[in-house]
XYZ file of C-alpha atoms in Angstrom:
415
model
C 0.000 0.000 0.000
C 1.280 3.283 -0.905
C 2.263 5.146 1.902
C 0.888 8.269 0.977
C -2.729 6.545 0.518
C -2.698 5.245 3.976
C -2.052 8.669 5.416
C -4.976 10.233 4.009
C -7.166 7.736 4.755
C -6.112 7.650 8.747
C -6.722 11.929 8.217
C -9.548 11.043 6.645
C -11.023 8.499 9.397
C -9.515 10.691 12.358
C -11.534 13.802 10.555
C -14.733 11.961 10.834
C -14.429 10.981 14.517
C -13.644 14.456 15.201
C -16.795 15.328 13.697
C -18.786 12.701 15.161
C -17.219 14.299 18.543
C -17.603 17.470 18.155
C -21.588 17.074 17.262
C -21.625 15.348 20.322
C -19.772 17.737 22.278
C -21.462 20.572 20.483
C -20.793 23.895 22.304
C -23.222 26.417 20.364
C -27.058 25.818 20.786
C -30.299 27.469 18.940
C -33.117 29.625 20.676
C -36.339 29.691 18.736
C -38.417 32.890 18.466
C -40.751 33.459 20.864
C -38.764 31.728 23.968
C -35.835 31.913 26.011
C -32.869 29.073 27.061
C -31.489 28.777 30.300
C -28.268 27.437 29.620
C -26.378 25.777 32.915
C -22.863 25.128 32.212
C -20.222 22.870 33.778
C -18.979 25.397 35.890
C -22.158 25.768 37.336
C -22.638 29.021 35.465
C -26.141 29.799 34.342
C -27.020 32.081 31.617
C -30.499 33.091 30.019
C -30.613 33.538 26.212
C -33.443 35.543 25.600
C -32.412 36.850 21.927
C -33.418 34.256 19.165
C -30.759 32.513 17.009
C -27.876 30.185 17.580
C -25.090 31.120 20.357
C -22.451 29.564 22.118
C -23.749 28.022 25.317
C -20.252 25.973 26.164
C -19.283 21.879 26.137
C -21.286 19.514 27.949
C -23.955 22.749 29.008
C -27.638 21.872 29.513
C -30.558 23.368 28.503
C -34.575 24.064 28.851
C -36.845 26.271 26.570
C -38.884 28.102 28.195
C -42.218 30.360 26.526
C -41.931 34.218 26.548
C -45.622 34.185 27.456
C -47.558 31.225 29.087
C -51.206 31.100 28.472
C -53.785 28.918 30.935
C -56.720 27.833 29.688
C -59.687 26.362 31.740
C -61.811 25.653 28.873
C -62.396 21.629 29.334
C -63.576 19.251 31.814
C -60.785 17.263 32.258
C -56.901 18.901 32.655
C -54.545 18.322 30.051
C -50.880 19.306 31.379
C -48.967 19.508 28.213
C -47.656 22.311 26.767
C -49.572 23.363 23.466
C -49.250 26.549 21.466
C -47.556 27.850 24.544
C -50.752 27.304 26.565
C -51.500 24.563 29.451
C -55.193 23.631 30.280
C -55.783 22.947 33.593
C -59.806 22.533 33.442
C -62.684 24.344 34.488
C -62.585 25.928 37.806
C -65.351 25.800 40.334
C -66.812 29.374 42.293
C -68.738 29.734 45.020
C -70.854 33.411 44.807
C -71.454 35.019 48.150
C -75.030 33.111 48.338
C -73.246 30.093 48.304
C -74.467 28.956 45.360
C -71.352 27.443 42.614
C -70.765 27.435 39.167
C -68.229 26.263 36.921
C -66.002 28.981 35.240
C -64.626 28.938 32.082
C -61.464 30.898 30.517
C -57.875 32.104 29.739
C -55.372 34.206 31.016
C -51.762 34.745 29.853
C -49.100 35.804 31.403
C -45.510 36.927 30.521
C -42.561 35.720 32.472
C -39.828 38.578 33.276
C -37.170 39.748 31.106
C -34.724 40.037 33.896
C -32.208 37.109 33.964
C -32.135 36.817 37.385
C -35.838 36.405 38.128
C -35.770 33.794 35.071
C -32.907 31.510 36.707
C -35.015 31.959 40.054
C -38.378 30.674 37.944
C -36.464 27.985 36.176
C -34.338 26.643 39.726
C -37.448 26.675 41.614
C -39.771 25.003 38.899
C -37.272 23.579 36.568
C -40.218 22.955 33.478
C -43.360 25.391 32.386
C -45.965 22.645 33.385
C -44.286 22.935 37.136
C -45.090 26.577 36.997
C -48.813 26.223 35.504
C -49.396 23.194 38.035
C -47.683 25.072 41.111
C -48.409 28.865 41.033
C -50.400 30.157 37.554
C -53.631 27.834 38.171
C -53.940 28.250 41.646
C -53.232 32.223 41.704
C -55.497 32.273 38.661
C -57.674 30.012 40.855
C -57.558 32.229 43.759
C -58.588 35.213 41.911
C -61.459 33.933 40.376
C -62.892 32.681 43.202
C -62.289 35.933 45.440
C -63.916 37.946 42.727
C -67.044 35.181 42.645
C -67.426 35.985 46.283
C -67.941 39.894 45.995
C -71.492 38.928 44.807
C -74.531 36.676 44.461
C -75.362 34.306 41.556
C -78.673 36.886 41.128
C -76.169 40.153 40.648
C -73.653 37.858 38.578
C -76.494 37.128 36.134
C -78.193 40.848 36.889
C -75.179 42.044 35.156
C -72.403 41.731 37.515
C -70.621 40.055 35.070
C -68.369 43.066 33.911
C -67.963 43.784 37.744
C -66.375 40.324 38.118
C -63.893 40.359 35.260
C -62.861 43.477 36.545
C -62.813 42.319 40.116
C -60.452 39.284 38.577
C -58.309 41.359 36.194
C -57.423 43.718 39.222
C -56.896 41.030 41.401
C -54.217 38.857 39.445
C -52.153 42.278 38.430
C -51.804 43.737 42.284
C -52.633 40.559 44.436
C -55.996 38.807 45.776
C -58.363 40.934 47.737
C -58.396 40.516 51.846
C -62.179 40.286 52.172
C -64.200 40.451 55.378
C -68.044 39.165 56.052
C -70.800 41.690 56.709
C -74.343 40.989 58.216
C -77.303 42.523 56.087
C -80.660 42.146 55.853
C -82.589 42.034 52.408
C -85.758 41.435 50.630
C -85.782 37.985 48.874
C -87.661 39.667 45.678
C -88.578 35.633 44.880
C -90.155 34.393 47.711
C -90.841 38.739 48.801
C -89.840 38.588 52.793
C -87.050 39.784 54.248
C -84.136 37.252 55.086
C -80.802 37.569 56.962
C -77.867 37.373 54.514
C -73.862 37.720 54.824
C -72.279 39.564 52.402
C -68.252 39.371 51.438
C -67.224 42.904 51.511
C -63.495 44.267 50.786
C -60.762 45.362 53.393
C -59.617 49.228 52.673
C -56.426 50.500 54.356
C -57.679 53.833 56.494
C -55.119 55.511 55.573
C -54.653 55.091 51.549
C -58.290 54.299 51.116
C -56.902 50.999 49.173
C -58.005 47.951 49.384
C -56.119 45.201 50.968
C -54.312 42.566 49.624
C -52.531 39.139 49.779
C -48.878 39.356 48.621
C -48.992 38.709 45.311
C -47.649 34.571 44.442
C -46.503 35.773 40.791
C -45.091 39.654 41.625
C -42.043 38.236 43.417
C -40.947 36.134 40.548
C -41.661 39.349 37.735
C -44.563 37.585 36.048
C -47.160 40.039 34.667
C -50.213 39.556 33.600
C -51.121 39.959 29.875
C -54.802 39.622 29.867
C -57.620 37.580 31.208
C -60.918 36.571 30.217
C -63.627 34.475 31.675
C -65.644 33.593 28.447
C -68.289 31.555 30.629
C -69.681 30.360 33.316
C -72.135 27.948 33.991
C -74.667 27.609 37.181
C -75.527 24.893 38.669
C -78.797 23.726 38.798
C -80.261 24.942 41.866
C -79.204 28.674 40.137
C -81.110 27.921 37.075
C -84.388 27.325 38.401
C -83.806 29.725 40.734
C -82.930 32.297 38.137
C -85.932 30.607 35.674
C -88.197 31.595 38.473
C -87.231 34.773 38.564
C -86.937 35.750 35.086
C -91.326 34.437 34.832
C -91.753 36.397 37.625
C -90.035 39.397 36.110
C -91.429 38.977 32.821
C -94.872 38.746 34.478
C -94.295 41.932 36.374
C -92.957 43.742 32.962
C -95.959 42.304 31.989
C -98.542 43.627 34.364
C -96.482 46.581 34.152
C -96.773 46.899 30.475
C -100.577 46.369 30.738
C -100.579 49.091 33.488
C -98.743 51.398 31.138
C -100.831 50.926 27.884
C -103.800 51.565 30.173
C -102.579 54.403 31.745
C -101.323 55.876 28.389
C -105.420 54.686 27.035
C -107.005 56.767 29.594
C -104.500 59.812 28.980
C -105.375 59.185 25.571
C -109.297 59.244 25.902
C -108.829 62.466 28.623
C -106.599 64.187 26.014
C -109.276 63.571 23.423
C -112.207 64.673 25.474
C -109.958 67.771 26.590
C -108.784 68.152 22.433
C -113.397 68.259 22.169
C -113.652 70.467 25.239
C -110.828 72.683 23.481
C -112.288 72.399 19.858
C -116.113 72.724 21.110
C -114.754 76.247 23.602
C -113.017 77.464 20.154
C -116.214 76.690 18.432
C -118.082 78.963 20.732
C -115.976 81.269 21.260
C -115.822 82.227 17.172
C -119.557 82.005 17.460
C -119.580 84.747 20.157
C -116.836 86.700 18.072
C -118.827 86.564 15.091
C -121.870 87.684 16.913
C -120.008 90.091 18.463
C -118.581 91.694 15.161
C -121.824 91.235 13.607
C -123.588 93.258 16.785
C -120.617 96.140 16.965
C -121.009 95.980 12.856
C -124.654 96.803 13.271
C -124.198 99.052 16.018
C -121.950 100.909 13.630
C -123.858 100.786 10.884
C -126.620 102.039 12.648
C -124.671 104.655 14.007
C -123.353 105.532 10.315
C -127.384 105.322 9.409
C -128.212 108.221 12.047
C -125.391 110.260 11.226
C -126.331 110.097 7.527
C -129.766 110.414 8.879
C -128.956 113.227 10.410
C -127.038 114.931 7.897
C -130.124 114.732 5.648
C -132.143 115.976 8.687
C -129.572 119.063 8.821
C -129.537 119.335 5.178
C -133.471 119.084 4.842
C -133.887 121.654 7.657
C -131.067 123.873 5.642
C -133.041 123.280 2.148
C -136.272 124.029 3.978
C -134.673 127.488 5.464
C -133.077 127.931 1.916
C -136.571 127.250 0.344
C -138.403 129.478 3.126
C -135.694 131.967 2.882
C -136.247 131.876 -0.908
C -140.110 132.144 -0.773
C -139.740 135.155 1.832
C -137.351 136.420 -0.696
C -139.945 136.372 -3.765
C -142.845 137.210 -1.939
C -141.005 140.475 -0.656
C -140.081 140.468 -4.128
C -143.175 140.443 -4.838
C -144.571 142.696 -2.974
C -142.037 145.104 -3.360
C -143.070 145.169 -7.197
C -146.743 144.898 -6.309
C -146.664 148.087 -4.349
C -144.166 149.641 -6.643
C -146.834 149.075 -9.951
C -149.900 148.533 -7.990
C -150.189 145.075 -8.941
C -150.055 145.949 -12.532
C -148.747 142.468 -14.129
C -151.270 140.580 -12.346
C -154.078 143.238 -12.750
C -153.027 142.912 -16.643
C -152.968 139.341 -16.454
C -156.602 139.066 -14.541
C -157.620 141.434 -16.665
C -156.412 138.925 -19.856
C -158.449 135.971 -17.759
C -161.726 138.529 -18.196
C -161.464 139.680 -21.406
C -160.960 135.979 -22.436
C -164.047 134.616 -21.041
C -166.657 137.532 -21.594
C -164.800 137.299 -24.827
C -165.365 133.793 -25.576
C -169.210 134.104 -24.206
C -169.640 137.041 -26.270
C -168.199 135.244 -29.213
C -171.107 132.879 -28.866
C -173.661 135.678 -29.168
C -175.947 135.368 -32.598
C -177.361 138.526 -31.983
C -176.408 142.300 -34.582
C -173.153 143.857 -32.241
C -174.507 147.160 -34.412
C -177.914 148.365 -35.573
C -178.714 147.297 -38.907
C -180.907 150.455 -39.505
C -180.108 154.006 -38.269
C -182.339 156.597 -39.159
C -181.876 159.540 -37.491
C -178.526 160.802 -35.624
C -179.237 160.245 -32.172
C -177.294 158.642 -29.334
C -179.174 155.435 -28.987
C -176.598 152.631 -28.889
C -176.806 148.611 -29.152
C -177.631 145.996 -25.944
C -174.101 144.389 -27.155
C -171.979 147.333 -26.982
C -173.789 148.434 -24.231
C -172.814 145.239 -22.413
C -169.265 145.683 -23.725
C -168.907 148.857 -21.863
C -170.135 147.741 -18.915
C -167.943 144.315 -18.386
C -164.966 146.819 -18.875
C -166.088 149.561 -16.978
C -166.529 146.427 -14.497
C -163.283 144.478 -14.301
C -161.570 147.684 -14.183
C -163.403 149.074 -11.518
C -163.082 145.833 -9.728
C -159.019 145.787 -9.684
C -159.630 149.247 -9.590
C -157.121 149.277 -12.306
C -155.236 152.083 -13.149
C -152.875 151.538 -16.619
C -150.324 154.840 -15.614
C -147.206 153.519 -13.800
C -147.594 154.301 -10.185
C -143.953 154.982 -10.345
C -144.148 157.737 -13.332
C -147.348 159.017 -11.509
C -145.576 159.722 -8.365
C -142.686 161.200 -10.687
C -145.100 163.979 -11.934
């Protein structure tokens, strides 16, 4: 055999049993995302890797992987202490309410172990693996708080809608430490069976001083575990609860019931009276035009009958003026009158009665058949005829009776 060839095949052999070695004796490890390694070396060192990625944790080291954040669930019947998605369930957990009635609870909380090296090598010496920790301190604080907060209240005022009241009761209680309670005697009315009864009520401890309530030293504080967040997503009476709370719920929906009916006849008579009031209101307004209109139609009439007697009376004034006008006129002729009839003696009218005479003797005479002159004359005496005798006379007559005289008074005086 060549020399040369059995050289490199003793390197080669020796290289492989280093390698074989040296992955057993491996001196750098791995951290996954979303944990931490505590590494304990052969010097009794211990270290914490909280960074993710591969780093050098020495020969013949140990380590354990622990969670950033630790969840526990208490959603099942039955506990299940294995680690899964970084969450342990531990099963439901059983309260008692302050009428000592139970029910089973059912939720998560989460919580993140500290960041400080220190506290984590005191977590991992004292537990050594997460499902120590969940088993030995996170379920029973979580336990602890629960029930302390179930206390605080009754199964009624739970399901009244103390339910916000109790998650924050719980909430406050795993951050700062469990509650120190104390027991208070009260007496209440039973609204179920409606008498009074004698009740004890859990009530909390407040410091005199701070006005804050007391508390147990927190189990998780000590070791730098927070609390990320808690939930109770259930919780489930027992039966004695539900038929209690059945009970109560008919008796409340009968009472909304009556009260309902109470209401809608309440609201029907308010109705009817504000209708009857709307026809009392709308009957008034009625009579109330009526009257206006009568009213307006009296003070119209009034007025019109005023207007009547004024204008009335304005023709009264303005008949009494026409009448003076027409008496003032008459008075005015007639001294007109008589101023003309003693200036001319009368002389129109004279002339004009004299016309009236001269027309009727005129007419009667024009109906005489008789000779006006003689027909025969025989000698030269004076005799005359009947008709002008008769002439003369009815002349001699009417002027003697308006003892008519045809010179003008006026011209007579003159000469």
């Amino acid at each position: 055999m060549n020399p040369f060839t059995k050289r490199s095949i003793i390197i080669g052999v020796v290289s492989i049993l280093a390698l074989i070695l040296f992955l057993i004796l491996n001196p750098f490890s791995w951290n996954d995302a979303g944990n931490r390694t505590v590494v304990e070396r052969t010097t009794g060192e211990q270290i914490v890797q909280f960074a993710p990625g591969i780093f050098y944790a020495g020969f013949f080291a140990k380590e354990k992987a622990w969670p950033n954040q630790i969840s526990v669930t208490y959603q099942d019947t039955n506990a299940q202490l294995e680690i899964e998605d970084n969450g342990i369930e531990v099963g439901q957990i059983m309260v008692r309410f302050s009428d000592a009635t139970t029910a089973n609870v059912k939720g998560i909380t989460q919580f993140i172990l500290p960041s400080d090296e220190k506290e984590m090598i005191l977590i991992h010496n004292t537990h050594r693996t997460p499902q120590s920790l969940v088993v030995k301190r996170l379920a029973p604080y979580t336990k602890e708080c629960l029930q302390s907060s179930a206390q605080l209240m009754s199964s009624e005022k739970h399901y009244g809608g103390g339910r916000a009241q109790m998650s924050q009761d719980f909430m406050d209680q795993l951050k700062d430490g469990v509650y120190l309670l104390k027991t208070e005697e009260n007496v209440v009315f039973d609204s179920l069976e409606r008498e009074k009864k004698r009740i004890y009520q859990t009530q909390i401890q407040y410091d005199k001083k701070t006005n804050a309530p007391k508390r147990k030293l927190s189990s998780i504080k000590e070791y730098g575990i927070t609390v990320a967040d808690a939930a109770i997503t259930d919780v489930d009476y027992e039966d004695q609860v539900d038929e209690k709370l059945k009970k109560i719920i008919d008796a409340v929906t009968k009472s909304s019931i009556s009260k309902q009916e109470l209401m809608t006849a309440q609201q029907q008579t308010l109705t009817a009276k504000a209708k009857g009031e709307q026809a009392l209101v709308e009957i008034e307004y009625q009579q109330k035009q009526e009257q206006t209109r009568q009213v307006v139609e009296a003070e119209t009439r009034v007025k019109v009958a005023e207007q009547e007697k004024l204008q009335q009376k304005v023709a009264y004034d303005a008949s009494i003026l026409e009448a003076k006008k027409i008496k003032e006129l008459a008075d005015a002729q007639a001294y007109a009158r008589a101023k003309i009839m003693r200036a001319d003696g009368a002389l129109e009218m004279k002339l004009k009665a004299q016309v009236e005479v001269q027309k009727v003797w005129a007419e009667a005479f024009s109906k005489y058949t008789g000779a006006i002159v003689p027909q025969f004359q025989t000698g030269g005496g004076t005799t005359s005829n009947g008709a002008l005798n008769f002439m003369d006379i009815m002349t001699a007559k009417t002027a003697k009776d308006f003892a008519l005289d045809m010179k003008n008074t006026n011209q007579s005086t003159a000469q």
